[in-house]
Short mmCIF file of C-alpha atoms in Angstrom, two decimals:
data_model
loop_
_atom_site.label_atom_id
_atom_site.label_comp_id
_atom_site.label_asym_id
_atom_site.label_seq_id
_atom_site.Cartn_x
_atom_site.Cartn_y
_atom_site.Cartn_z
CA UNK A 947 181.71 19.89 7.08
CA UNK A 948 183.23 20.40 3.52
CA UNK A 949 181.43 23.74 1.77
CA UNK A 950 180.81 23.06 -2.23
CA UNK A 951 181.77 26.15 -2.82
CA UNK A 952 185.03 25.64 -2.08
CA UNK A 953 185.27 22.37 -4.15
CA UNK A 954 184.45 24.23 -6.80
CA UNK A 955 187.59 26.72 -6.22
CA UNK A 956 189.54 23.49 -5.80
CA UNK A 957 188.37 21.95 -8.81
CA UNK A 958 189.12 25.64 -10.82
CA UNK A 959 192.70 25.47 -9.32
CA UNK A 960 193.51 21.97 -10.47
CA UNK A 961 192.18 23.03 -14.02
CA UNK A 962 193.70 26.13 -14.36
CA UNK A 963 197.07 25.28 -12.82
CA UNK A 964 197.64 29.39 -10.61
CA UNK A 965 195.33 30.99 -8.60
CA UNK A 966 195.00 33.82 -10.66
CA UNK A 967 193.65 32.02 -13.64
CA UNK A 968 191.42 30.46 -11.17
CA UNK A 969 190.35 33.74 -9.63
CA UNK A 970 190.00 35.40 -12.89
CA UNK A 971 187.73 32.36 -14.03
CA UNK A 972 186.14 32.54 -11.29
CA UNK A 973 185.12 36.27 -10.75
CA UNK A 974 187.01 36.41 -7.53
CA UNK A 975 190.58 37.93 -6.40
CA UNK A 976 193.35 35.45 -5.77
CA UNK A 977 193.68 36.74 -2.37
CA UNK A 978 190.02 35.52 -1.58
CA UNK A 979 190.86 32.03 -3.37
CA UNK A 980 193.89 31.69 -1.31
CA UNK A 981 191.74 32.37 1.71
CA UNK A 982 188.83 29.46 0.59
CA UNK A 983 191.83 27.42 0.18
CA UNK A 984 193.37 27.82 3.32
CA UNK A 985 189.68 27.08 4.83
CA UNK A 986 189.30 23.78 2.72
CA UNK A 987 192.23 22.78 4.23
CA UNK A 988 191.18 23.33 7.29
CA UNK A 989 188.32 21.51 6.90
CA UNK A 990 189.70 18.40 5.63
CA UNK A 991 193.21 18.65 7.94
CA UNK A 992 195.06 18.06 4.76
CA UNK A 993 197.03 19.96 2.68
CA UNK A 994 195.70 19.68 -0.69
CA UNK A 995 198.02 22.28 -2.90
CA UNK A 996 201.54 22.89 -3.23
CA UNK A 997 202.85 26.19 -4.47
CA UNK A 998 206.07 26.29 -6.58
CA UNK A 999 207.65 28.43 -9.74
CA UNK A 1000 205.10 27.06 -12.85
CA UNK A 1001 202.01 27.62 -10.47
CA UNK A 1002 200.29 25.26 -8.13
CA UNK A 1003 199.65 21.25 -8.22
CA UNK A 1004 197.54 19.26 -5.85
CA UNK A 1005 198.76 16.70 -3.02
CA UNK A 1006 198.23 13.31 -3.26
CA UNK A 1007 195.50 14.35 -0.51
CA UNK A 1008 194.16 17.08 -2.73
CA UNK A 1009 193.72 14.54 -5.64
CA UNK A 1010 191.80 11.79 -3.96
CA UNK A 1011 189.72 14.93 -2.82
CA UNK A 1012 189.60 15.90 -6.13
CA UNK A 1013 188.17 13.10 -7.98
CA UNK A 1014 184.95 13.08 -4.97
CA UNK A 1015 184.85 16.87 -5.75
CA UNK A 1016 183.69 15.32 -9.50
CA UNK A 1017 181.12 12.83 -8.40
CA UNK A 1018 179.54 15.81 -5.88
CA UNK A 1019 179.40 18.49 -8.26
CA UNK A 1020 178.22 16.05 -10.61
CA UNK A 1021 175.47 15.14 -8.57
CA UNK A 1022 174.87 18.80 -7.34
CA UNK A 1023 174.67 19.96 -10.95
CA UNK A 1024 171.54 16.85 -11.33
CA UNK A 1025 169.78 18.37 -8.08
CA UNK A 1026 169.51 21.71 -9.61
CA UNK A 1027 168.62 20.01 -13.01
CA UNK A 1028 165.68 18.39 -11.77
CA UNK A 1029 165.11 21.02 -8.94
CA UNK A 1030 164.34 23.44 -11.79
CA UNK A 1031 161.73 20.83 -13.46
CA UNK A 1032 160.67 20.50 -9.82
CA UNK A 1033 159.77 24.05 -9.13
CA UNK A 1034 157.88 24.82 -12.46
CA UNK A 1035 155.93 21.19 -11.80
CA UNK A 1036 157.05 20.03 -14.61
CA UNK A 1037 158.83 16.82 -13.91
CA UNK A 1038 158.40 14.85 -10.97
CA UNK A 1039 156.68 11.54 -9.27
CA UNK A 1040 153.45 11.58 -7.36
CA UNK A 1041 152.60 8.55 -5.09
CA UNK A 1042 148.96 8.18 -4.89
CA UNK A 1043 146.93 5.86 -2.78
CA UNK A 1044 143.11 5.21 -3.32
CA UNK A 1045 140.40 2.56 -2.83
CA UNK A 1046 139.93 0.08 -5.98
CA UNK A 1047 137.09 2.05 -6.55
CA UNK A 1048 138.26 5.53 -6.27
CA UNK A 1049 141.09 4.06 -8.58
CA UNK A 1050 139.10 3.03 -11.15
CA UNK A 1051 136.64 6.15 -11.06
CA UNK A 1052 139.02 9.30 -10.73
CA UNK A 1053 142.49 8.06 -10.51
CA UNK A 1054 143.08 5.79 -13.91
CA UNK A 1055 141.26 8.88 -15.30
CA UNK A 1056 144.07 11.16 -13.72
CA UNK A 1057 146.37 9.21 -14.99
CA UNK A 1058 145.28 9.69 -18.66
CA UNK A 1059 144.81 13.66 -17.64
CA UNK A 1060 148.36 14.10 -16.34
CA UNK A 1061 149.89 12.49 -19.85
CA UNK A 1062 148.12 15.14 -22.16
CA UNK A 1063 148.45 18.58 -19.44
CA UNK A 1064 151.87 17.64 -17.22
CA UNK A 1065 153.66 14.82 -19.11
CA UNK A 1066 156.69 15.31 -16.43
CA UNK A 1067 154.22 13.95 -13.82
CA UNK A 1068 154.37 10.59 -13.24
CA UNK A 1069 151.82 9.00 -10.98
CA UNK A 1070 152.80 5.87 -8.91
CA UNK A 1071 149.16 4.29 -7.39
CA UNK A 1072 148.83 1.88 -4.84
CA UNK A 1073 145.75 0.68 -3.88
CA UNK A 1074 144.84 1.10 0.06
CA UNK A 1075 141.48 1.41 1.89
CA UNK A 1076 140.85 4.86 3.20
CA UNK A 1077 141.43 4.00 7.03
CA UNK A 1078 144.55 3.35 5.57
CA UNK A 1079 145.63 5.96 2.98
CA UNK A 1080 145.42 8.62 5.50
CA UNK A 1081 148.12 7.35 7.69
CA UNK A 1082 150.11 6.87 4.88
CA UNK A 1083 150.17 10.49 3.60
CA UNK A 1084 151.02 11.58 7.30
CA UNK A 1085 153.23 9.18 7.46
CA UNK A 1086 154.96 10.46 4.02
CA UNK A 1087 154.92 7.12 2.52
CA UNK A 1088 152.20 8.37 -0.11
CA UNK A 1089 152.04 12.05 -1.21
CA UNK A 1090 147.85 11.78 -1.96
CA UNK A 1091 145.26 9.67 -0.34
CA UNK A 1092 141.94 8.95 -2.34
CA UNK A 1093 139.79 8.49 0.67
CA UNK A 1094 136.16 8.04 2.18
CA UNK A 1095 134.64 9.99 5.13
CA UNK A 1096 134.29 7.38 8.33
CA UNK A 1097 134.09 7.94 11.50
CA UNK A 1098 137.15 8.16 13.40
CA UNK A 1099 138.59 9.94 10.34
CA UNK A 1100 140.79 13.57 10.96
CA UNK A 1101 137.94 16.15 10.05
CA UNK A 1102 138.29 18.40 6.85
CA UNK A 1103 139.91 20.80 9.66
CA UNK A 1104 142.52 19.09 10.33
CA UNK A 1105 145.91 20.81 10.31
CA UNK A 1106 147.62 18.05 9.68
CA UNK A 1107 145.78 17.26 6.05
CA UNK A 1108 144.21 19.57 3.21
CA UNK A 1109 141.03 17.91 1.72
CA UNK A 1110 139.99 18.49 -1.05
CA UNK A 1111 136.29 17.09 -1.83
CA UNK A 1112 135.68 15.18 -5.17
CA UNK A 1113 132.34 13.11 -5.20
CA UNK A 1114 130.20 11.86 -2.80
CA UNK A 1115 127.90 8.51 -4.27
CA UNK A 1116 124.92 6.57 -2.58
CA UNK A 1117 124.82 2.97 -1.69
CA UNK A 1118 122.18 1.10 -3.04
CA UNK A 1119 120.69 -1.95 -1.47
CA UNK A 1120 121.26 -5.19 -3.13
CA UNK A 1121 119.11 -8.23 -2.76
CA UNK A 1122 118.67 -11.77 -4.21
CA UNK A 1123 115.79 -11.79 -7.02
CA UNK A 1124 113.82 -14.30 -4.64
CA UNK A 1125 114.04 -11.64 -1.41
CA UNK A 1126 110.35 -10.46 -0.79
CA UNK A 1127 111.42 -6.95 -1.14
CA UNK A 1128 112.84 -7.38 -4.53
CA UNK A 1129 109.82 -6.16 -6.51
CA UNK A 1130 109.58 -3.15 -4.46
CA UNK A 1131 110.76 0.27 -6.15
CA UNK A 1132 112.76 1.05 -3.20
CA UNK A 1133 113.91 -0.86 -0.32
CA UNK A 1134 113.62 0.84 3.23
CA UNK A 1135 116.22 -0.05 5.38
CA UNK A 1136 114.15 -1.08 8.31
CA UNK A 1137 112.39 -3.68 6.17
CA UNK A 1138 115.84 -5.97 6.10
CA UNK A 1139 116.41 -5.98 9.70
CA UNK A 1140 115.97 -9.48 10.34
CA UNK A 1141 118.17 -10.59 7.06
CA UNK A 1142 121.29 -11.55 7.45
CA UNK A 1143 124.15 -8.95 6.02
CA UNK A 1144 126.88 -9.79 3.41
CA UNK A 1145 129.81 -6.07 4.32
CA UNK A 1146 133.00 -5.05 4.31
CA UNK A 1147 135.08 -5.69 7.61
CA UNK A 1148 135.13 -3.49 10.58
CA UNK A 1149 137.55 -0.77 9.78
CA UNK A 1150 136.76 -0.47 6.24
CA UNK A 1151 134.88 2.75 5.96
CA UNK A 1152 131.94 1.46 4.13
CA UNK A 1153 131.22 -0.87 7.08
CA UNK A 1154 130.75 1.94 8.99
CA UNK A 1155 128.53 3.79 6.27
CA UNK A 1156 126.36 0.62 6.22
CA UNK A 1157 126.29 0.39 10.14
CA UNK A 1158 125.43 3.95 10.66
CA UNK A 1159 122.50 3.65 8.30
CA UNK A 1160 121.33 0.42 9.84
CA UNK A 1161 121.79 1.88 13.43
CA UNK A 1162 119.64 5.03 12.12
CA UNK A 1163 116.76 2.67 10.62
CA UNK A 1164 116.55 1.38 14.22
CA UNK A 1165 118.70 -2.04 13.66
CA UNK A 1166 122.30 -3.16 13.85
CA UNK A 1167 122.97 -5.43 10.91
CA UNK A 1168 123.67 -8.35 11.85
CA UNK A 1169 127.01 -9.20 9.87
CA UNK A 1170 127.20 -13.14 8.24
CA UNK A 1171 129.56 -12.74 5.47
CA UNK A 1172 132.44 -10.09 5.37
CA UNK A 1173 134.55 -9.13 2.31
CA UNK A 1174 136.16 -5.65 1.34
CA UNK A 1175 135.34 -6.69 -2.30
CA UNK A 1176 131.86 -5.72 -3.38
CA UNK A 1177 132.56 -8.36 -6.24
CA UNK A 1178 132.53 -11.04 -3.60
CA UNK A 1179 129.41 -9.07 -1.96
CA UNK A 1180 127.15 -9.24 -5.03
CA UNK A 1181 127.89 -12.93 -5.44
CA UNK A 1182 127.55 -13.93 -1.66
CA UNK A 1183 123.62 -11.70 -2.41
CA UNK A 1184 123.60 -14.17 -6.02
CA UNK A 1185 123.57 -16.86 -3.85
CA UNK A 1186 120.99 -15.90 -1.44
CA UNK A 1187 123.41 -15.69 1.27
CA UNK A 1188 122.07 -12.34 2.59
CA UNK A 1189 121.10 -8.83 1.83
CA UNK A 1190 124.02 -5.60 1.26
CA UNK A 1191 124.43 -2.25 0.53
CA UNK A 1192 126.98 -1.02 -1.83
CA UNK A 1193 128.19 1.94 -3.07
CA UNK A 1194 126.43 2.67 -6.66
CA UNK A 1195 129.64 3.37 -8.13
CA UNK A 1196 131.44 -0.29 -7.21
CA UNK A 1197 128.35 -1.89 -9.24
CA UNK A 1198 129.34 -0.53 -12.83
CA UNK A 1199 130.11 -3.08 -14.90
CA UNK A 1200 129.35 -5.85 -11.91
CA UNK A 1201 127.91 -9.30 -13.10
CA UNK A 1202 123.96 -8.99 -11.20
CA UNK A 1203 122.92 -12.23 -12.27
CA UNK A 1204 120.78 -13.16 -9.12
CA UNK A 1205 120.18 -10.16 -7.23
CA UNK A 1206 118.18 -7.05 -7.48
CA UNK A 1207 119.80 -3.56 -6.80
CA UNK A 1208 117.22 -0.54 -5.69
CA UNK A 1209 117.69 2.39 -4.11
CA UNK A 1210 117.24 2.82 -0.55
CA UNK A 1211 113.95 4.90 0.42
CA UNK A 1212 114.26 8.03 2.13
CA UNK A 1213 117.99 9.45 2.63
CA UNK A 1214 120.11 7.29 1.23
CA UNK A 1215 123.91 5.88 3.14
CA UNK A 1216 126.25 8.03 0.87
CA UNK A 1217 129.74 7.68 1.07
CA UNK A 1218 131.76 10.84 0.38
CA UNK A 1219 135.34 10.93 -1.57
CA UNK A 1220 138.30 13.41 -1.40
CA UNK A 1221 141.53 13.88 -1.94
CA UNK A 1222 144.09 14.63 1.32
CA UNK A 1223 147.13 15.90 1.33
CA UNK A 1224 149.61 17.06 3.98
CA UNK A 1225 148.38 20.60 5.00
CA UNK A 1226 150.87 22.65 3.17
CA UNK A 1227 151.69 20.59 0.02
CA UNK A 1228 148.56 21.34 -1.94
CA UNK A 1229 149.93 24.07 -4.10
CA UNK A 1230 152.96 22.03 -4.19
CA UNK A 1231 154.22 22.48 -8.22
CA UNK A 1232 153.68 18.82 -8.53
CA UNK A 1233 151.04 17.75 -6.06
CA UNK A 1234 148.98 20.46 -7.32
CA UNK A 1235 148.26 19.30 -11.09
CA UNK A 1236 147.28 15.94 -9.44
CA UNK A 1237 144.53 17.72 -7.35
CA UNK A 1238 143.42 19.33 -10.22
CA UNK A 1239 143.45 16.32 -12.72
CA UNK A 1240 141.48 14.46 -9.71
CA UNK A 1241 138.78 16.97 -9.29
CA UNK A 1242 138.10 16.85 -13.15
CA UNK A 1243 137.93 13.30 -13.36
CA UNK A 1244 135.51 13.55 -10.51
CA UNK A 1245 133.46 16.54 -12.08
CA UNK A 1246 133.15 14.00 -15.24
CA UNK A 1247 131.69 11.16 -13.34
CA UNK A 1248 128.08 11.15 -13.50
CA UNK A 1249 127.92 10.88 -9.25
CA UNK A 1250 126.98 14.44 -7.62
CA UNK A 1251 129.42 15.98 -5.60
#
């Protein structure tokens, strides 16, 4: 394998035309520029110089190795360039993925964060359920999962991930304005075990919030309409097509024409958010500021953590 070190010596020789003027330019003695010379050579099983009275010229071999010496030093000299932003965190790109919720509660606001306190920082979202964001960061296609605690999930202990918690929300129950629980103050779970259930699809980890809090009331839910978009939830409930619960923070803003949204009575299903990262990477110069700009987007939202 060719050392860049010894491209550079070749590159000073072509430019200064002797080995001493290369040495000299180069701090070293011409003895120990012959001798990285000799080794290039070597290397490549060319000769690239030729020695004569006015000083030394390069082979046809040492000129086509020559003009790649450019493009790699050229490109070495952008790798420390941006290894230098790199390693203060100030320039850099961040892949994120999150839940459309968890995008539109702490991540947009990270976004805006990151412009004011690390404009180098460039966030790149993509929008993935959190069964399926945490795969992605171990699988190094995403750098930062915005996810929710299911089960099945790697624990907070995992060594594979660093989690780092940033809200945790309840789900309130949502029913149409003609249910006969709809006047009530709050709804206990128990008393819509016979409804039919408007939830997310198995695997999304708000079904198995709502399941676990069924299964704990003493029911399963018995599942008629799935759809991972609460949108599509609240309008199925509009419509009278069943009874849901749904996180408190997905209803901001929501169109509840039709339906009725109360708390739950007694301990309400909560679904709790954090950020992971590969265990290792969270002090990371770039991954770091994204934590950060997370947590106090998070710490802003009116949810408790």
């Amino acid at each position: 394998m060719i050392e860049a070190r010894r491209l550079h010596i070749l590159r000073a020789v072509a430019d200064h035309r002797t080995v001493t003027a290369a040495a000299a330019a180069l701090y070293l003695t011409p003895s120990a520029v012959s001798q990285q010379l000799a080794a290039l050579e070597q290397e490549t099983g060319h000769r690239l110089v030729e020695r004569g009275a006015k000083g030394v010229r390069l082979t046809p071999a040492g000129e086509i190795l020559l003009n790649h010496t450019n493009a790699v030093l050229a490109q070495l000299e952008r790798a420390e360039a941006e290894l230098a932003a790199y390693s203060s965190g100030a320039a850099g790109t961040v892949t994120v993925a999150s839940f459309a919720t968890g995008i539109a509660l702490v991540v947009a606001p990270a976004v805006a964060r990151l412009a004011e306190s690390a404009p180098g920082i460039h966030l790149r979202v993509q929008d993935a359920e959190g069964d399926a964001s945490l795969p992605m960061v171990l699988d190094r296609q995403v750098d930062v999962a915005v996810a929710v605690e299911y089960r099945g999930a790697p624990p907070a202990d995992d060594p594979r991930l660093a989690h780092v918690p940033l809200y945790a929300e309840p789900f309130d129950a949502v029913v149409p304005v003609t249910h006969r629980l709809s006047g009530a103050p709050e709804v206990p779970l128990a008393g819509l075990a016979k409804d039919p259930w408007i939830g997310p699809y198995p695997g999304n980890p708000c079904h198995d919030v709502v399941v676990l809090a069924c299964e704990n009331a003493g029911f399963q839910p018995r599942m008629e309409h799935s759809s991972d978009d609460f949108r599509a939830v609240v309008a199925l409930a509009s419509a009278d097509a069943g009874v849901a619960l749904v996180p408190r923070s997905a209803l901001r803003g929501m169109d509840l024409t039709g339906v009725v949204v109360r708390p739950v009575d007694g301990t309400a299903p909560t679904r709790r958010v954090f950020a992971a990262v590969r265990r290792g990477a969270e002090e990371h110069p770039l991954i770091r500021p994204v934590l950060d700009a997370l947590g106090a987007a998070a710490q802003a939202q009116p949810l408790p953590v």
